[in-house]
CSV table of C-alpha atoms in Angstrom, one decimal:
chain,number,residue,atom,x,y,z
A,1,GLN,CA,0.0,0.0,0.0
A,2,ILE,CA,1.4,3.4,-1.0
A,3,THR,CA,1.1,6.3,1.4
A,4,LEU,CA,2.4,9.8,1.2
A,5,LYS,CA,2.5,12.5,3.9
A,6,GLU,CA,3.4,16.2,3.6
A,7,SER,CA,5.2,18.1,6.2
A,8,GLY,CA,6.5,21.7,6.6
A,9,PRO,CA,5.5,25.1,7.9
A,10,THR,CA,1.9,26.1,8.2
A,11,LEU,CA,2.7,29.8,8.1
A,12,VAL,CA,5.3,31.6,6.0
A,13,LYS,CA,5.9,35.3,5.6
A,14,PRO,CA,5.9,37.1,2.2
A,15,ARG,CA,9.2,36.9,0.3
A,16,GLN,CA,10.3,33.9,2.3
A,17,THR,CA,11.2,30.5,0.9
A,18,LEU,CA,8.8,27.5,1.5
A,19,THR,CA,10.3,24.1,2.0
A,20,LEU,CA,7.9,21.1,2.0
A,21,THR,CA,8.8,17.5,2.5
A,22,CYS,CA,6.9,14.5,1.3
A,23,THR,CA,7.7,11.2,3.1
A,24,PHE,CA,6.3,8.2,1.4
A,25,SER,CA,6.1,4.4,1.8
A,26,GLY,CA,5.1,1.4,-0.3
A,27,PHE,CA,7.5,2.1,-3.2
A,28,SER,CA,11.0,3.2,-3.9
A,29,LEU,CA,11.9,6.2,-6.0
A,30,SER,CA,15.0,4.3,-7.2
A,31,THR,CA,12.7,1.8,-9.0
A,32,SER,CA,12.2,2.4,-12.7
A,33,GLY,CA,8.9,4.0,-13.5
A,34,GLU,CA,8.2,5.7,-10.2
A,35,SER,CA,7.5,9.4,-9.9
A,36,VAL,CA,6.4,11.8,-7.1
A,37,GLY,CA,4.9,15.2,-7.7
A,38,TRP,CA,3.3,18.2,-6.0
A,39,ILE,CA,-0.1,19.8,-6.7
A,40,ARG,CA,-1.6,22.7,-4.8
A,41,GLN,CA,-5.1,24.0,-4.3
A,42,PRO,CA,-5.9,27.5,-3.0
A,43,PRO,CA,-9.0,27.6,-0.7
A,44,GLY,CA,-12.1,27.1,-2.8
A,45,LYS,CA,-10.1,27.1,-6.1
A,46,ALA,CA,-8.8,24.7,-8.7
A,47,LEU,CA,-6.0,22.2,-8.5
A,48,GLU,CA,-2.7,23.4,-9.9
A,49,TRP,CA,0.2,21.1,-10.8
A,50,LEU,CA,3.6,22.3,-9.6
A,51,ALA,CA,6.4,19.8,-10.2
A,52,LEU,CA,7.3,16.1,-10.8
A,53,ILE,CA,10.4,14.1,-10.2
A,54,HIS,CA,11.1,10.7,-11.8
A,55,TRP,CA,13.1,7.7,-10.6
A,56,ASP,CA,15.9,8.7,-12.9
A,57,ASP,CA,16.1,12.2,-11.3
A,58,GLY,CA,14.3,13.7,-14.3
A,59,LYS,CA,12.4,16.8,-13.2
A,60,ARG,CA,9.5,18.7,-14.7
A,61,TYR,CA,8.1,22.0,-13.6
A,62,SER,CA,5.0,24.1,-14.2
A,63,PRO,CA,6.0,26.6,-16.8
A,64,SER,CA,4.4,29.5,-14.9
A,65,LEU,CA,6.2,28.7,-11.7
A,66,LYS,CA,9.4,27.1,-12.9
A,67,SER,CA,11.7,30.0,-11.9
A,68,ARG,CA,10.6,29.7,-8.2
A,69,LEU,CA,10.5,25.9,-7.8
A,70,THR,CA,13.0,23.2,-7.1
A,71,ILE,CA,12.2,19.5,-6.5
A,72,THR,CA,14.7,17.0,-5.2
A,73,LYS,CA,14.6,13.5,-3.9
A,74,ASP,CA,16.4,11.5,-1.2
A,75,THR,CA,15.9,7.8,-2.1
A,76,SER,CA,17.6,6.6,1.1
A,77,LYS,CA,15.0,8.5,3.2
A,78,ASN,CA,12.0,7.9,0.9
A,79,GLN,CA,11.5,11.7,0.7
A,80,VAL,CA,10.9,14.3,-1.9
A,81,VAL,CA,11.5,18.0,-1.1
A,82,LEU,CA,9.9,21.0,-2.9
A,83,THR,CA,11.2,24.5,-2.4
A,84,MET,CA,9.3,27.6,-3.6
A,85,THR,CA,11.0,30.9,-3.4
A,86,ASN,CA,9.6,34.4,-2.9
A,87,MET,CA,6.3,33.4,-1.4
A,88,ASP,CA,3.3,35.6,-1.8
A,89,PRO,CA,-0.2,35.6,-0.2
A,90,VAL,CA,-1.6,34.2,-3.5
A,91,ASP,CA,0.5,31.1,-2.8
A,92,THR,CA,-1.7,30.3,0.2
A,93,ALA,CA,-3.0,26.8,-0.6
A,94,THR,CA,-3.2,23.2,0.4
A,95,TYR,CA,-0.1,21.5,-1.0
A,96,TYR,CA,-0.5,17.8,-1.9
A,97,CYS,CA,2.2,15.3,-2.6
A,98,VAL,CA,1.2,12.7,-5.2
A,99,HIS,CA,2.5,9.4,-6.6
A,100,ARG,CA,2.5,8.6,-10.3
A,101,LEU,CA,3.7,5.7,-12.4
A,102,THR,CA,5.5,6.8,-15.5
A,103,VAL,CA,3.3,4.4,-17.6
A,104,ALA,CA,0.2,5.9,-16.0
A,105,TYR,CA,-1.5,9.2,-16.5
A,106,ASN,CA,-3.3,9.7,-13.3
A,107,PHE,CA,-1.9,10.8,-9.9
A,108,ASP,CA,-2.6,8.1,-7.4
A,109,PRO,CA,-2.6,8.1,-4.5
A,110,TRP,CA,-2.5,11.6,-3.0
A,111,GLY,CA,-1.2,12.6,0.4
A,112,GLN,CA,-3.6,14.2,2.9
A,113,GLY,CA,-2.3,17.7,2.0
A,114,THR,CA,-0.9,20.5,4.1
A,115,LEU,CA,-2.3,24.0,4.3
A,116,VAL,CA,0.3,26.7,3.9
A,117,THR,CA,-0.7,30.3,4.7
A,118,VAL,CA,1.4,33.2,3.5
A,119,SER,CA,0.9,36.2,5.7
A,120,SER,CA,3.0,38.8,7.5
B,1,ASN,CA,-0.8,25.8,-23.1
B,2,PHE,CA,-4.5,24.8,-23.2
B,3,MET,CA,-7.2,25.2,-20.6
B,4,LEU,CA,-9.9,22.8,-19.4
B,5,THR,CA,-13.3,24.4,-18.6
B,6,GLN,CA,-15.8,22.7,-16.3
B,7,PRO,CA,-19.2,24.0,-15.1
B,8,HIS,CA,-18.9,25.5,-11.7
B,9,SER,CA,-21.7,23.4,-10.3
B,10,VAL,CA,-24.4,20.8,-11.2
B,11,SER,CA,-27.2,19.3,-9.1
B,12,GLU,CA,-29.5,16.3,-9.5
B,13,SER,CA,-31.7,14.1,-7.4
B,14,PRO,CA,-30.8,10.7,-6.0
B,15,GLY,CA,-31.2,7.9,-8.4
B,16,LYS,CA,-30.9,10.1,-11.4
B,17,THR,CA,-28.0,10.5,-13.9
B,18,VAL,CA,-25.7,13.5,-14.2
B,19,THR,CA,-23.0,14.4,-16.7
B,20,ILE,CA,-20.1,16.8,-16.0
B,21,SER,CA,-18.3,18.2,-19.0
B,22,CYS,CA,-14.7,19.3,-19.4
B,23,THR,CA,-13.9,21.3,-22.6
B,24,ARG,CA,-10.4,21.7,-23.9
B,25,SER,CA,-9.6,25.1,-25.2
B,26,SER,CA,-7.1,24.2,-27.9
B,27,GLY,CA,-5.7,21.1,-29.3
B,28,SER,CA,-7.7,17.9,-29.7
B,29,ILE,CA,-9.3,16.3,-26.6
B,30,ALA,CA,-8.3,13.0,-28.2
B,31,SER,CA,-4.6,13.9,-28.2
B,32,ASN,CA,-4.1,13.3,-24.5
B,33,TYR,CA,-5.9,11.1,-22.0
B,34,VAL,CA,-8.3,12.7,-19.6
B,35,GLN,CA,-8.6,11.7,-15.9
B,36,TRP,CA,-11.3,12.5,-13.4
B,37,TYR,CA,-10.9,12.9,-9.7
B,38,GLN,CA,-13.5,13.0,-6.9
B,39,GLN,CA,-12.8,15.2,-3.9
B,40,ARG,CA,-15.0,15.0,-0.9
B,41,PRO,CA,-15.0,17.9,1.6
B,42,GLY,CA,-11.8,18.0,3.6
B,43,SER,CA,-10.2,15.1,1.7
B,44,ALA,CA,-7.6,14.7,-1.0
B,45,PRO,CA,-8.8,13.8,-4.5
B,46,THR,CA,-9.0,10.2,-5.7
B,47,THR,CA,-9.2,8.9,-9.2
B,48,VAL,CA,-12.6,7.8,-10.5
B,49,ILE,CA,-11.7,7.7,-14.2
B,50,TYR,CA,-8.3,7.5,-16.0
B,51,GLU,CA,-7.3,7.3,-19.6
B,52,ASP,CA,-10.6,8.8,-20.7
B,53,SER,CA,-12.9,5.9,-19.7
B,54,GLN,CA,-11.0,3.4,-17.5
B,55,ARG,CA,-12.3,2.8,-14.0
B,56,PRO,CA,-9.9,1.9,-11.1
B,57,SER,CA,-10.8,-1.1,-9.1
B,58,GLY,CA,-13.2,-0.2,-6.3
B,59,VAL,CA,-14.9,2.6,-8.3
B,60,PRO,CA,-18.6,1.6,-8.9
B,61,ASP,CA,-19.6,1.0,-12.5
B,62,ARG,CA,-22.1,3.9,-12.0
B,63,PHE,CA,-19.1,6.1,-13.0
B,64,SER,CA,-18.2,6.3,-16.6
B,65,GLY,CA,-16.0,8.5,-18.8
B,66,SER,CA,-16.0,9.5,-22.5
B,67,ILE,CA,-14.7,12.0,-24.9
B,68,ASP,CA,-16.4,13.8,-27.8
B,69,THR,CA,-14.2,15.2,-30.5
B,70,SER,CA,-17.1,17.2,-32.0
B,71,SER,CA,-17.3,19.3,-28.9
B,72,ASN,CA,-13.7,18.8,-28.0
B,73,SER,CA,-14.7,17.8,-24.5
B,74,ALA,CA,-14.6,14.9,-22.0
B,75,SER,CA,-17.5,13.9,-19.9
B,76,LEU,CA,-18.0,12.2,-16.6
B,77,THR,CA,-21.3,10.5,-16.2
B,78,ILE,CA,-22.6,9.2,-12.8
B,79,SER,CA,-25.8,7.1,-12.9
B,80,GLY,CA,-28.0,6.0,-10.1
B,81,LEU,CA,-26.8,9.0,-8.0
B,82,GLU,CA,-26.3,8.5,-4.3
B,83,THR,CA,-25.9,11.1,-1.6
B,84,GLU,CA,-22.3,9.9,-1.1
B,85,ASP,CA,-21.5,11.1,-4.7
B,86,GLU,CA,-21.8,14.7,-3.5
B,87,ALA,CA,-18.3,16.1,-4.0
B,88,HIS,CA,-16.2,18.2,-6.2
B,89,TYR,CA,-15.0,16.6,-9.5
B,90,HIS,CA,-11.9,17.7,-11.3
B,91,CYS,CA,-10.8,16.8,-14.8
B,92,HIS,CA,-7.1,16.5,-15.7
B,93,SER,CA,-5.1,16.2,-18.9
B,94,TYR,CA,-1.6,17.0,-20.1
B,95,ASP,CA,0.4,18.3,-23.0
B,96,GLY,CA,3.8,16.8,-23.0
B,97,PRO,CA,5.2,17.1,-19.5
B,98,ASN,CA,2.8,19.8,-18.5
B,99,GLN,CA,-0.2,18.8,-16.4
B,100,VAL,CA,-3.5,20.8,-16.6
B,101,PHE,CA,-6.5,20.6,-14.3
B,102,GLY,CA,-10.0,21.9,-14.9
B,103,GLY,CA,-11.6,24.4,-12.5
B,104,GLY,CA,-13.6,21.7,-10.7
B,105,THR,CA,-17.3,21.1,-10.5
B,106,LYS,CA,-19.4,20.9,-7.4
B,107,LEU,CA,-21.9,18.1,-7.6
B,108,THR,CA,-24.9,18.5,-5.3
B,109,VAL,CA,-27.2,15.5,-4.8
B,110,LEU,CA,-30.5,16.8,-3.4
């Protein structure tokens, strides 16, 4: 059974850098075909894909946020880390960690999500 | 990049059938698979349809997906509505490495 759980600050100040960690179990990111990504959802709004990292360390970013995002993995710890620079109140959202198989097109499963509020 | 447009909300009575649309703004809807996710209040999304019309194990066959190239849209149809189907539904597709979500549709079963 695959599970993912997000951790990180619940409150960040404008212009700060957000660092979120996804800790997962039930698979290894060193196994061919495995990927982990991040998706966010502002309160009452749509889902927005942010980034994806593959087993071979290939990385993909949302074109609109690429300059602010970095995704990395630590296969020994079963963790994926997302950093987002220059946070703004509009970045207030629930941030989800997601699993995806390279051969699949859907994200499954999702972590429970973590709400990050950007406010001074 | 393209956009996926969904109705903001739909409502229907228990036992009835409802269809939620997802229209692609540019490029063919048939070019890339469409997925549908169900999101109940306070919970993370779960897949109800993947690859246009495939249903994961455990999802009732009351849920079905299709695409229509004439309207360049995908549809999620839920038959025999149950109160537990009340949720937000999100469509999802991609263009190369870029993933795109629709705005989400709130389904009310009343």
